[in-house]
PDB file of C-alpha atoms in Angstrom:
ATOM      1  CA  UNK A 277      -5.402 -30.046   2.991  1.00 45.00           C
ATOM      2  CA  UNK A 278      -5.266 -26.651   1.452  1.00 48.00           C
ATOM      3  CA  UNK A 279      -8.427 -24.010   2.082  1.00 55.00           C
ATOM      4  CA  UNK A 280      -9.262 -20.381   0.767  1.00 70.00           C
ATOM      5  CA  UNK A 281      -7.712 -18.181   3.370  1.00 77.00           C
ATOM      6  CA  UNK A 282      -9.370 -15.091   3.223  1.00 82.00           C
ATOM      7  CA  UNK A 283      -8.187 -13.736   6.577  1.00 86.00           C
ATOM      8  CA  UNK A 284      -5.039 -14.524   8.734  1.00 89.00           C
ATOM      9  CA  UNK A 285      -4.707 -14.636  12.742  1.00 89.00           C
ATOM     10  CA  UNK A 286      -1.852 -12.724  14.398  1.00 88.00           C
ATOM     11  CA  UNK A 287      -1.020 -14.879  17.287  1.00 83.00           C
ATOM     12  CA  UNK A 288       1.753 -13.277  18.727  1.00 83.00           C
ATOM     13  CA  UNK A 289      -0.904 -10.695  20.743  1.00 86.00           C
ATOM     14  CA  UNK A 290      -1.886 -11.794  24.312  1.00 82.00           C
ATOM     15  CA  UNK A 291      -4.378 -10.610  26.932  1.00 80.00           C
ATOM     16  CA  UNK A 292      -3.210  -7.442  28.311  1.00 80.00           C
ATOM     17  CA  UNK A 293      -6.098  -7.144  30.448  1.00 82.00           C
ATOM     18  CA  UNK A 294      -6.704  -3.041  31.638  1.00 84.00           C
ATOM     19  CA  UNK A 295      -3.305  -2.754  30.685  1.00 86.00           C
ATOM     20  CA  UNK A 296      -4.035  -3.013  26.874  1.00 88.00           C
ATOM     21  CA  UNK A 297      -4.819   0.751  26.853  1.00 90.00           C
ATOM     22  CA  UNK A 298      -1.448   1.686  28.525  1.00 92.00           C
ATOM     23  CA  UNK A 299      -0.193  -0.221  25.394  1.00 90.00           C
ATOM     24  CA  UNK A 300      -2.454   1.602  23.443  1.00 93.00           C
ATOM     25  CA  UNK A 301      -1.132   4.858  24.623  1.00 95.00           C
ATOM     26  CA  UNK A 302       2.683   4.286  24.594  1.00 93.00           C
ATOM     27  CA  UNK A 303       2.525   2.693  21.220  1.00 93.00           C
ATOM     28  CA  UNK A 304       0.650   6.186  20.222  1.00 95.00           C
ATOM     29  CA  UNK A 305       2.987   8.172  21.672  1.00 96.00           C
ATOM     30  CA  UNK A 306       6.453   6.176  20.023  1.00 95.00           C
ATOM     31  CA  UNK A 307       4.360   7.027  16.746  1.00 96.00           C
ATOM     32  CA  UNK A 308       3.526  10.748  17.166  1.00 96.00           C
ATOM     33  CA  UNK A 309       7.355  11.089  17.842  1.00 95.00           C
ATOM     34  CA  UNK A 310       8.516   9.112  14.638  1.00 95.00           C
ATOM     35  CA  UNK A 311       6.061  11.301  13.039  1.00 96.00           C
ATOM     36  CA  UNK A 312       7.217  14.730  14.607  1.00 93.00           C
ATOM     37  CA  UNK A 313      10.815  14.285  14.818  1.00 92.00           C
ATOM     38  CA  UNK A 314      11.428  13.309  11.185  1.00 94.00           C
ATOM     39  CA  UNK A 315       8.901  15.914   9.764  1.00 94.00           C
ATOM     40  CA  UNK A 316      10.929  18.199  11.646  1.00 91.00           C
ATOM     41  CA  UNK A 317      14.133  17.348  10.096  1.00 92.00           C
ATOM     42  CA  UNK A 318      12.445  16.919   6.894  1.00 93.00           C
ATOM     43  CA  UNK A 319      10.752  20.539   6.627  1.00 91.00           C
ATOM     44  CA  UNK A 320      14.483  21.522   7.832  1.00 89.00           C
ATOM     45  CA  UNK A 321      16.538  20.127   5.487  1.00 90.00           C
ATOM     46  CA  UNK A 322      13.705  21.205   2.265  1.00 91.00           C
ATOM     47  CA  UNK A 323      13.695  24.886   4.115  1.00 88.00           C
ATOM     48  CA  UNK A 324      16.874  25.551   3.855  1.00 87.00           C
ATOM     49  CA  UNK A 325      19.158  25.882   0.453  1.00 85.00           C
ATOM     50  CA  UNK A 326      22.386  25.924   2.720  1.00 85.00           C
ATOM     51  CA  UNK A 327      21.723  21.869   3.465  1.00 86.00           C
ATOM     52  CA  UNK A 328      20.534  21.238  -0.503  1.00 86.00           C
ATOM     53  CA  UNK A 329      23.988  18.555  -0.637  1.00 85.00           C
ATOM     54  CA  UNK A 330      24.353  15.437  -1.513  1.00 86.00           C
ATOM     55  CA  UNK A 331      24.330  14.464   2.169  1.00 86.00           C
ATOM     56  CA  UNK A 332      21.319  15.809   3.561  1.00 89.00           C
ATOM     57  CA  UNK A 333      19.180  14.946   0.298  1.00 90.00           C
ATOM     58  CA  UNK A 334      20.169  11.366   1.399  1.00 91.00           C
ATOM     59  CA  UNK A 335      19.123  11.932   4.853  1.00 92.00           C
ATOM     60  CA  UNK A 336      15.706  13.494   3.934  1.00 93.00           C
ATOM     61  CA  UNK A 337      15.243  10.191   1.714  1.00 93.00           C
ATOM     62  CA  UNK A 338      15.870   8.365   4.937  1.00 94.00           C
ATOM     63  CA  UNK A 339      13.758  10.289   7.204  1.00 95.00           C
ATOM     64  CA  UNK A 340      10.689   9.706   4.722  1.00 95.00           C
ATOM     65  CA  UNK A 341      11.709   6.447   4.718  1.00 95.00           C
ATOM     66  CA  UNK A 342      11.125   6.145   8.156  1.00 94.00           C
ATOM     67  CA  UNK A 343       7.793   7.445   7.675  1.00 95.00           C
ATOM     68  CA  UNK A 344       6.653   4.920   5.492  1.00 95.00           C
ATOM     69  CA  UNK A 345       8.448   2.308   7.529  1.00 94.00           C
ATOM     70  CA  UNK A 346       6.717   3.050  10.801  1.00 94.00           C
ATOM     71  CA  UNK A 347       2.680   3.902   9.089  1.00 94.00           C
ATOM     72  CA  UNK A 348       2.956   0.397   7.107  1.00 93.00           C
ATOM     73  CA  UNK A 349       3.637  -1.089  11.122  1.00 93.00           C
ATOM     74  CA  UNK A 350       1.624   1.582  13.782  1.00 95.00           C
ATOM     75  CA  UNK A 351      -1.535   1.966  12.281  1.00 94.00           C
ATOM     76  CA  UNK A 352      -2.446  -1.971  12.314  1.00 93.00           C
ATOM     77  CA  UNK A 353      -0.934  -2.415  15.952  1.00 92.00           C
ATOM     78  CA  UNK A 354      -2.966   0.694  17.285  1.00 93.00           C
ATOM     79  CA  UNK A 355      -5.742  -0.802  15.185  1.00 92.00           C
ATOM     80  CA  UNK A 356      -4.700  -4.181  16.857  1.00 91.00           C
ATOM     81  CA  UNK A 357      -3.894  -3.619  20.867  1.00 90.00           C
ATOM     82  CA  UNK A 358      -7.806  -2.971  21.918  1.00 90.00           C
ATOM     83  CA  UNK A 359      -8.818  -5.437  20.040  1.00 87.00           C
ATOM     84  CA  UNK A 360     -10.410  -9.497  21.655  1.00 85.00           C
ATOM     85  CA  UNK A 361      -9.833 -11.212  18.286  1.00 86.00           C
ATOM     86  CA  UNK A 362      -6.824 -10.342  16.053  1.00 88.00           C
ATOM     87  CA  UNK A 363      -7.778 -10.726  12.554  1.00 90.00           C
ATOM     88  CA  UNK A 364      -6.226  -9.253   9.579  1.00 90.00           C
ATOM     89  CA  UNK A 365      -7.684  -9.663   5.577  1.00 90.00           C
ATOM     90  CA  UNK A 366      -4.710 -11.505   3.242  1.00 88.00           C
ATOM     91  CA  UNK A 367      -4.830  -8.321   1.135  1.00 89.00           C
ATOM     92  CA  UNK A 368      -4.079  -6.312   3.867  1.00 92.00           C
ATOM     93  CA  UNK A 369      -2.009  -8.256   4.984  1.00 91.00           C
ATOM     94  CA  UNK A 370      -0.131  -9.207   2.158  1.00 90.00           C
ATOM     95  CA  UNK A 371      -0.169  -5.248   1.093  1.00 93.00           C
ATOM     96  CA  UNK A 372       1.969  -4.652   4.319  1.00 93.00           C
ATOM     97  CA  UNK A 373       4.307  -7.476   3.623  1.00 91.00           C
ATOM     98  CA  UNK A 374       4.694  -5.655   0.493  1.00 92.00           C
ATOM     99  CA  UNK A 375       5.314  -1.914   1.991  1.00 93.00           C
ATOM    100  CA  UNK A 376       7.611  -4.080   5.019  1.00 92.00           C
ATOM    101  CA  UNK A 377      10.007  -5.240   1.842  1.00 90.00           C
ATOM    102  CA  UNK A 378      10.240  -2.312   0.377  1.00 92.00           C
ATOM    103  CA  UNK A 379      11.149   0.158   3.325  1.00 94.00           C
ATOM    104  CA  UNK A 380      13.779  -2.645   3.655  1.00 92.00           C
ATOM    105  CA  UNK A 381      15.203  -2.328   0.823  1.00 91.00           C
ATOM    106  CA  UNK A 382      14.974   1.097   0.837  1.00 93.00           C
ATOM    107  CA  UNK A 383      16.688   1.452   3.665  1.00 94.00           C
ATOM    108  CA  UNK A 384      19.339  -0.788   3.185  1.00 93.00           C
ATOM    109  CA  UNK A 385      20.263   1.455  -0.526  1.00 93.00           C
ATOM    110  CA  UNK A 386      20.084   4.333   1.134  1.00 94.00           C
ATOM    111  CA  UNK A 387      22.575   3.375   3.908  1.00 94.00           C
ATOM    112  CA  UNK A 388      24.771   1.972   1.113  1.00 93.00           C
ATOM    113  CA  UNK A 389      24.185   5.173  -0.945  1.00 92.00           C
ATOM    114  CA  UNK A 390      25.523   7.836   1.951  1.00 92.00           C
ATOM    115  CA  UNK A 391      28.358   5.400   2.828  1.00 91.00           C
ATOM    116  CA  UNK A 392      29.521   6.285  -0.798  1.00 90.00           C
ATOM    117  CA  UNK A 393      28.896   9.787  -0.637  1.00 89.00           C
ATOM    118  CA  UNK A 394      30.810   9.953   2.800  1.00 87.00           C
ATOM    119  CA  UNK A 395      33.620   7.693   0.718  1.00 86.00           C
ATOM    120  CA  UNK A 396      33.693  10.119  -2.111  1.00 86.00           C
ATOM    121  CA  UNK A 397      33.539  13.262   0.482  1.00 83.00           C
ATOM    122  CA  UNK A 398      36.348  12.441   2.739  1.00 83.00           C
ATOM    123  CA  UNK A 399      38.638  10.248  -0.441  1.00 81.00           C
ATOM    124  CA  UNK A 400      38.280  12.297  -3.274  1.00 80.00           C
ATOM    125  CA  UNK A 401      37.059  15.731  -1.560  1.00 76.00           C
ATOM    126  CA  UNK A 402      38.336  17.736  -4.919  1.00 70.00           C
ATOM    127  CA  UNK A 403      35.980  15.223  -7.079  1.00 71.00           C
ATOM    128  CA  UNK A 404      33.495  15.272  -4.966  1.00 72.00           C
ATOM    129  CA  UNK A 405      30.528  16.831  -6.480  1.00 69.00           C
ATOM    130  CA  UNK A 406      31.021  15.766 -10.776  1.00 69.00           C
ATOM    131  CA  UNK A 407      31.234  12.188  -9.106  1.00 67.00           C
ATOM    132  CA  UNK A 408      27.597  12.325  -7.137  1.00 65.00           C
ATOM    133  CA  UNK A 409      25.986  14.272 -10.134  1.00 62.00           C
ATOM    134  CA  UNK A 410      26.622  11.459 -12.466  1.00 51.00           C
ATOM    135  CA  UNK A 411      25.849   8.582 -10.287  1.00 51.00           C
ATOM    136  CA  UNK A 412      21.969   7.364  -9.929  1.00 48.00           C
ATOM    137  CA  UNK A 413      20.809   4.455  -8.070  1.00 43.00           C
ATOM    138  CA  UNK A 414      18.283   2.249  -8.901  1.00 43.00           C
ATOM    139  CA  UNK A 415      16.204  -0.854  -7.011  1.00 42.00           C
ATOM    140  CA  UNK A 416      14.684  -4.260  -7.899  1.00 44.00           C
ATOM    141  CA  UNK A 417      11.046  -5.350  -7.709  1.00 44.00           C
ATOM    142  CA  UNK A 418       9.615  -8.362  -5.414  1.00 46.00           C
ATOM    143  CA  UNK A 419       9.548 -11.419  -6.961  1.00 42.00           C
ATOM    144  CA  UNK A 420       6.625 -13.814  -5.496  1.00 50.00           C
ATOM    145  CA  UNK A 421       4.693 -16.941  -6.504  1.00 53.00           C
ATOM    146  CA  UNK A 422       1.509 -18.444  -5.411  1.00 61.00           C
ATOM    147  CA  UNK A 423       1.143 -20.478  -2.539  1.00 67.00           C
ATOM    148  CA  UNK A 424      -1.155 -22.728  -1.097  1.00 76.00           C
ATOM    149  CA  UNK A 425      -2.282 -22.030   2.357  1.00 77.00           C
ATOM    150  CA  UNK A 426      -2.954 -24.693   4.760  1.00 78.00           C
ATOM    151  CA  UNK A 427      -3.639 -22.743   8.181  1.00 80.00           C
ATOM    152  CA  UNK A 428      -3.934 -18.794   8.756  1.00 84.00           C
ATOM    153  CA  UNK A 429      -2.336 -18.220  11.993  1.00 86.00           C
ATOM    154  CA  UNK A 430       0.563 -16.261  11.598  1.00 86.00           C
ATOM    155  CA  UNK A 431       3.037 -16.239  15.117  1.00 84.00           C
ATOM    156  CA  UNK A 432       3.381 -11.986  15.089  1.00 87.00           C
ATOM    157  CA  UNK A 433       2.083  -9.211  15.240  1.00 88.00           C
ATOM    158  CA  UNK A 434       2.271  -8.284  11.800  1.00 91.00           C
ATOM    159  CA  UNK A 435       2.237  -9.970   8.816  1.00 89.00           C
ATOM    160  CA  UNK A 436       5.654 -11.420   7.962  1.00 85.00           C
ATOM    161  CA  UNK A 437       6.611 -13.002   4.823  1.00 83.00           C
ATOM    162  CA  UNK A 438       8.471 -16.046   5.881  1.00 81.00           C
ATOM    163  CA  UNK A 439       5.562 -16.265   8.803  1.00 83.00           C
ATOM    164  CA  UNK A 440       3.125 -16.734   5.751  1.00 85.00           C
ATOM    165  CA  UNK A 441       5.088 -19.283   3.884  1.00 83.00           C
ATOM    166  CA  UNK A 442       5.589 -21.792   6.582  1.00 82.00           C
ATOM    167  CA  UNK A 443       1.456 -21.800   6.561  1.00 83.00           C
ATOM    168  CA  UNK A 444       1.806 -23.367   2.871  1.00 81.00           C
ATOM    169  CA  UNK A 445       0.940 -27.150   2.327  1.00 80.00           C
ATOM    170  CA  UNK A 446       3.241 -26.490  -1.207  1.00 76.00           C
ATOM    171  CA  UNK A 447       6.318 -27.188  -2.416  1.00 74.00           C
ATOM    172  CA  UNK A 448       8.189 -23.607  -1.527  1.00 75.00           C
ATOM    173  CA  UNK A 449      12.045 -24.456  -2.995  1.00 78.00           C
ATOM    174  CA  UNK A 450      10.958 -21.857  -5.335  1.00 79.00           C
ATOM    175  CA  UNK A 451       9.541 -18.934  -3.060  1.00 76.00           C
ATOM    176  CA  UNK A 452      13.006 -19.982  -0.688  1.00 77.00           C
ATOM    177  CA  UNK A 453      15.386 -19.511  -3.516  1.00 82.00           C
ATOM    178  CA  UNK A 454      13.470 -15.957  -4.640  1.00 80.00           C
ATOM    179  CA  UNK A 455      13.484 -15.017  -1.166  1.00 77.00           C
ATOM    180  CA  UNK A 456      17.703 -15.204  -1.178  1.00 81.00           C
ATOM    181  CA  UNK A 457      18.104 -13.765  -4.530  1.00 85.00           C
ATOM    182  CA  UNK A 458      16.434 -10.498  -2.887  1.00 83.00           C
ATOM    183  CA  UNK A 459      17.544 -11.027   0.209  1.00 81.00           C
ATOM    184  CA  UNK A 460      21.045 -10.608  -1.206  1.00 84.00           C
ATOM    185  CA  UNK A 461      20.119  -7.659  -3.525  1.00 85.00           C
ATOM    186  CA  UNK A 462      18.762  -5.737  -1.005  1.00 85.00           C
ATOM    187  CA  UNK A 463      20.642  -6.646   2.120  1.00 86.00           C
ATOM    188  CA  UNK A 464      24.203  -8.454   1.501  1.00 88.00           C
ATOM    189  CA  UNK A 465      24.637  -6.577  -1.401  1.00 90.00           C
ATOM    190  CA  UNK A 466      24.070  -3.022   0.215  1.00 91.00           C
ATOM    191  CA  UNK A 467      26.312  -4.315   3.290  1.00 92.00           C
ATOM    192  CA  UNK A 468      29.104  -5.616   1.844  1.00 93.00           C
ATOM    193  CA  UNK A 469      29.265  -1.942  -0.149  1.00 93.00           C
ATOM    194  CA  UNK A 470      29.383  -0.345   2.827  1.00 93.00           C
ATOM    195  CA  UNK A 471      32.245  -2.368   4.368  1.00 93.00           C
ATOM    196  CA  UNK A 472      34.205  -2.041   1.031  1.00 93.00           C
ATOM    197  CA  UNK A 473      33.586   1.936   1.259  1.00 91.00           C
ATOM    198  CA  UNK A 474      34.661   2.076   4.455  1.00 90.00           C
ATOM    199  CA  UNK A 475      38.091  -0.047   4.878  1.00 90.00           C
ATOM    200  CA  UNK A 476      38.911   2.854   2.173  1.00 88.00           C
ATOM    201  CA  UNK A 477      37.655   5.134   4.640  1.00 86.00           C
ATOM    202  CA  UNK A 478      39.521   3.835   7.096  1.00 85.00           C
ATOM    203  CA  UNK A 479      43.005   3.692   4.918  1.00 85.00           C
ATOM    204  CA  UNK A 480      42.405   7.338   4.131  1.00 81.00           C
ATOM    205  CA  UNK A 481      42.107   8.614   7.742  1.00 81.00           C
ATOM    206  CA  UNK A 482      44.786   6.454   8.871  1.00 79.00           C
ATOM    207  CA  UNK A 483      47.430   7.645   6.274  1.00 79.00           C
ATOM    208  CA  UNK A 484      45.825  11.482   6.216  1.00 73.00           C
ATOM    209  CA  UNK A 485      46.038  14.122   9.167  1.00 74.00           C
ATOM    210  CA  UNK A 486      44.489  14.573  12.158  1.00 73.00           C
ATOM    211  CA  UNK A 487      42.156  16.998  10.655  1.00 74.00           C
ATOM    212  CA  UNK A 488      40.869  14.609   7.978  1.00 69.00           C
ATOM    213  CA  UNK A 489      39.958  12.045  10.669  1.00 73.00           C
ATOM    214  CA  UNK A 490      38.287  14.301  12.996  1.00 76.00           C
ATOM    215  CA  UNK A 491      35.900  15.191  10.064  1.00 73.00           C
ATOM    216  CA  UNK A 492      35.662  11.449   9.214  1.00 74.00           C
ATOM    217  CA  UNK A 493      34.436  10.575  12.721  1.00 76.00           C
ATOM    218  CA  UNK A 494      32.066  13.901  12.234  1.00 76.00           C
ATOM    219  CA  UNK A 495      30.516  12.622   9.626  1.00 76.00           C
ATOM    220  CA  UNK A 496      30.721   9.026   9.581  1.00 84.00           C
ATOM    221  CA  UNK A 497      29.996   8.385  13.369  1.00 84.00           C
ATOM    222  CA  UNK A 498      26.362   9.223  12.819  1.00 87.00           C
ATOM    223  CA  UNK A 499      26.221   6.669   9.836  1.00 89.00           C
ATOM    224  CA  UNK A 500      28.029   4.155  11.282  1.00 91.00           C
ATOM    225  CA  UNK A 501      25.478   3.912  14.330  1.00 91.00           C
ATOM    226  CA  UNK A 502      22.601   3.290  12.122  1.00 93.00           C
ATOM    227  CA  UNK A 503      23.577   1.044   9.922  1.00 93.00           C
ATOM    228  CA  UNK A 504      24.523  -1.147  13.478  1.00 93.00           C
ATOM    229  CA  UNK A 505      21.141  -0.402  15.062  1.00 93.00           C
ATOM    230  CA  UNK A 506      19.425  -1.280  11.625  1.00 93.00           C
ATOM    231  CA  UNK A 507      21.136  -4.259  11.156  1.00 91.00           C
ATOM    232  CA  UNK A 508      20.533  -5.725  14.755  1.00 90.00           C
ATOM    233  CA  UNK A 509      17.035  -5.065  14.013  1.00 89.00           C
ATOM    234  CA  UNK A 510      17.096  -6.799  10.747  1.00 87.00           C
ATOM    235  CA  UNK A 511      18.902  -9.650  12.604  1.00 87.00           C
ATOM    236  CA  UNK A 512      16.570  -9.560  15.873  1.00 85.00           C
ATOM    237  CA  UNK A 513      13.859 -10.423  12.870  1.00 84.00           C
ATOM    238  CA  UNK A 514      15.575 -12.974  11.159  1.00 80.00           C
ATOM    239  CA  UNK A 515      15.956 -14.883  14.328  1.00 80.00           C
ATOM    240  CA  UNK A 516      12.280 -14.608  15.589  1.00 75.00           C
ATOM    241  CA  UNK A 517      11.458 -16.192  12.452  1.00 73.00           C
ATOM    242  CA  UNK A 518      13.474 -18.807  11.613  1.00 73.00           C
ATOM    243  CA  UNK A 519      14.611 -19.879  14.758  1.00 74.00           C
ATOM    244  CA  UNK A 520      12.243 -21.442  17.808  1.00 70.00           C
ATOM    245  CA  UNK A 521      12.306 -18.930  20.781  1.00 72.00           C
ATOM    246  CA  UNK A 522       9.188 -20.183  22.150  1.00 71.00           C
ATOM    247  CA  UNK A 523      11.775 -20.347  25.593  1.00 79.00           C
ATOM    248  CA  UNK A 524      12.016 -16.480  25.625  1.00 77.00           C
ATOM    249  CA  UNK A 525       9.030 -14.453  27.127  1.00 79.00           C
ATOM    250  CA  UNK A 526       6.657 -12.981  24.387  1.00 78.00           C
ATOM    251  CA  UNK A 527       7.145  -9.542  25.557  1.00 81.00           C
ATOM    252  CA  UNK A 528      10.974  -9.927  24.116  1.00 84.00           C
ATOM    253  CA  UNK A 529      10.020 -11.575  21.448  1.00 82.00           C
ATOM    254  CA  UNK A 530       7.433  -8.739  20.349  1.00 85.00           C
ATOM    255  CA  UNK A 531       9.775  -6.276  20.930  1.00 86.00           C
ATOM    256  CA  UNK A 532      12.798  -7.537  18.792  1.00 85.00           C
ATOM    257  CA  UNK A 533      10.506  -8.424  15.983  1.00 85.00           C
ATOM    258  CA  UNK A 534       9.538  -4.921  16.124  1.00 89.00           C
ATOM    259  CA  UNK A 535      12.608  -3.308  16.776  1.00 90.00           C
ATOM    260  CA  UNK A 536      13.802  -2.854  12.995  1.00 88.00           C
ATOM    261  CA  UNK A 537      10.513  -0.764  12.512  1.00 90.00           C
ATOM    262  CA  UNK A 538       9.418   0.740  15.533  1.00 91.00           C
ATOM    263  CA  UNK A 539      13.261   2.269  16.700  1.00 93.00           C
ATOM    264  CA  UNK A 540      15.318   2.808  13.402  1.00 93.00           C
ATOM    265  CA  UNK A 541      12.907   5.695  12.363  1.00 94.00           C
ATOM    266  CA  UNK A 542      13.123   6.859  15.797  1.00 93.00           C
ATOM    267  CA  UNK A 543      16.424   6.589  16.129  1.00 94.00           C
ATOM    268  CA  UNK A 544      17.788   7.888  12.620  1.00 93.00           C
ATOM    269  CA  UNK A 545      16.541  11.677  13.534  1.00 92.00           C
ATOM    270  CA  UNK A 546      17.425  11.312  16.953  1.00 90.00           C
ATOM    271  CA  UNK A 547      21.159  10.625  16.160  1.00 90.00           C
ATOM    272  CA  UNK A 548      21.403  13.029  12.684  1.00 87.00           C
ATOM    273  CA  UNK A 549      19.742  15.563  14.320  1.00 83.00           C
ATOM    274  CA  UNK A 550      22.154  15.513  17.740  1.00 78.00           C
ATOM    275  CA  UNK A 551      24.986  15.094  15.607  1.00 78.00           C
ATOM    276  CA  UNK A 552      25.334  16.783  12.842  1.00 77.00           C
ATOM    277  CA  UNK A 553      25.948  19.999  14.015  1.00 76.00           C
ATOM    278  CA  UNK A 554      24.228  22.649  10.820  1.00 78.00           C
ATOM    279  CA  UNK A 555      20.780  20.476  11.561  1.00 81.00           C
ATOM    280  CA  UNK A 556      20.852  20.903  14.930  1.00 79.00           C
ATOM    281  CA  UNK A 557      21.389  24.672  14.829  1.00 82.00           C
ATOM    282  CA  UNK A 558      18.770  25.086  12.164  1.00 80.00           C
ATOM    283  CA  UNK A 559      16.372  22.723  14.136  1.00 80.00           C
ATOM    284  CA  UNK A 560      16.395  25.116  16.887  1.00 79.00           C
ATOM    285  CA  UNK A 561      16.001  28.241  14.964  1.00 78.00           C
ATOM    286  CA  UNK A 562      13.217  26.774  13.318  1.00 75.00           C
ATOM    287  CA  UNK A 563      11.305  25.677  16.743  1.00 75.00           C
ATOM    288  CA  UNK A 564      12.250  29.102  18.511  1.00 73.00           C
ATOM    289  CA  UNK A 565      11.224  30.889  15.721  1.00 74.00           C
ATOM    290  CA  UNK A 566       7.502  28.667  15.861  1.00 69.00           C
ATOM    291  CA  UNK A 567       7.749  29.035  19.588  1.00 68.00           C
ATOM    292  CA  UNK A 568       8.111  33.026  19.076  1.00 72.00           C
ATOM    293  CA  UNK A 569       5.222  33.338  16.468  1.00 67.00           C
ATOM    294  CA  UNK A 570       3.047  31.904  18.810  1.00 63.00           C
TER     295      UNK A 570
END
């Protein structure tokens, strides 16, 4: 029997006890440093004209990315963690499924989007910048439908699209086969771009000098590690929530479901910023010259 749901239970939470404000705090403090590190980089990269490529224009769309990524997750958990009863409105809730989709998406295009601009920088080097001023990139909408609810409990900690669809008491063949048209817009197609770009990549370096590859793995090695990490965590969220893993101990569970938003924008300025050797210089000119003004 369907009902009005006007508010939706995230079950996943447990009783912490005292400990809940330990929580509290380390979930603060994973947040502040999202927040820091990629305004850092950010401020960097807009600061200075000598990084105003291709490249780090990318980067600075992934860093804000990240941004939005982690405040459509840590606000509601530190809003969450202290709480007895955890309660969230459906158009709160269904506004963060909304934000959740698009920094996927997002994401995903913008991986796919440096992959070519590493492709075009390392295959066609003389081409390099006509090619990226004539090439834009565009991205696709959600497509939804109505559902009928029959129960509000939804098994995370956040509100999850697929979490709120197995509460319907309707036919959803039609929200299933929406959810794989995006799903392959927005993930297989981005992913299978990237593999195409690099196997050329890869043919390049092995056929070119030693030079060529050493500035492949430069600039590519950085890449390459977050489109893994970002993937697992895509996967570690497909599996909570299609798959029963009611066997593994909620802390895990928690944690991989989270893992996609909570250490990608941690991880994406961590790895740039150790890497790539013109922002890490510039990083720590900028925070010694902050440090000095003080």
């Amino acid at each position: 029997m369907s009902t009005i749901v006007s508010h939706f239970t995230l079950g996943a939470y447990f009783d912490t006890g005292p400990l809940r404000w330990l929580y509290f705090v380390l979930t603060l403090s994973v947040y502040v440093l999202i927040l820091l590190s990629n305004l850092l980089l950010i401020v960097v990269i807009c600061l200075n004209r000598t990084l105003h490529e291709p490249m780090y224009i990318f980067l600075c769309s992934l860093f804000m990315n990240g941004l939005f990524g982690s405040t459509a997750l840590f606000p509601l958990l530190l809003f969450q963690i202290p709480q007895d009863v955890h309660t969230i409105t459906t158009s709160f809730c269904f506004l963060q499924i909304f934000f959740v989709h698009m920094y996927i998406a997002i994401e995903f295009m913008t991986l796919a989007v440096i992959s070519y601009d590493r492709y075009l920088a390392i295959c066609f080097p003389l081409q390099y910048s006509a090619r990226m001023n004539t090439n834009k990139v565009s991205c696709c909408g959600l497509l939804t439908t109505p559902l009928k609810l029959c129960g509000n409990i939804i098994t995370k900690v956040y509100c999850n699209n697929y979490s709120v669809v197995k509460l319907s008491c309707s036919d959803t063949s039609v929200n299933n086969i929406y959810g794989l048209i995006i799903t392959i817009i927005t993930v297989f197609g981005p992913l299978i771009f990237i593999l195409a770009t690099y196997i050329r990549i890869l043919k390049v370096c092995f056929n070119g000098s030693k030079q060529t590859r050493q500035k492949a793995l430069a600039t590519c090695g950085p890449h390459l590690a977050s489109i893994v990490n970002y993937s697992s965590g895509a996967f570690f969220e497909v599996l909570g929530s299609r798959f029963d893993l009611s066997n593994v101990h909620s802390v895990i569970r928690v944690i991989l479901s989270l893992y996609f938003l909570a250490v990608q924008p941690l991880f994406n300025p961590l790895i740039y910023g150790l890497k790539l050797t013109k922002v890490r210089v510039l990083c720590k000119n900028l925070l010694h010259s902050a440090v000095r003004s003080q």
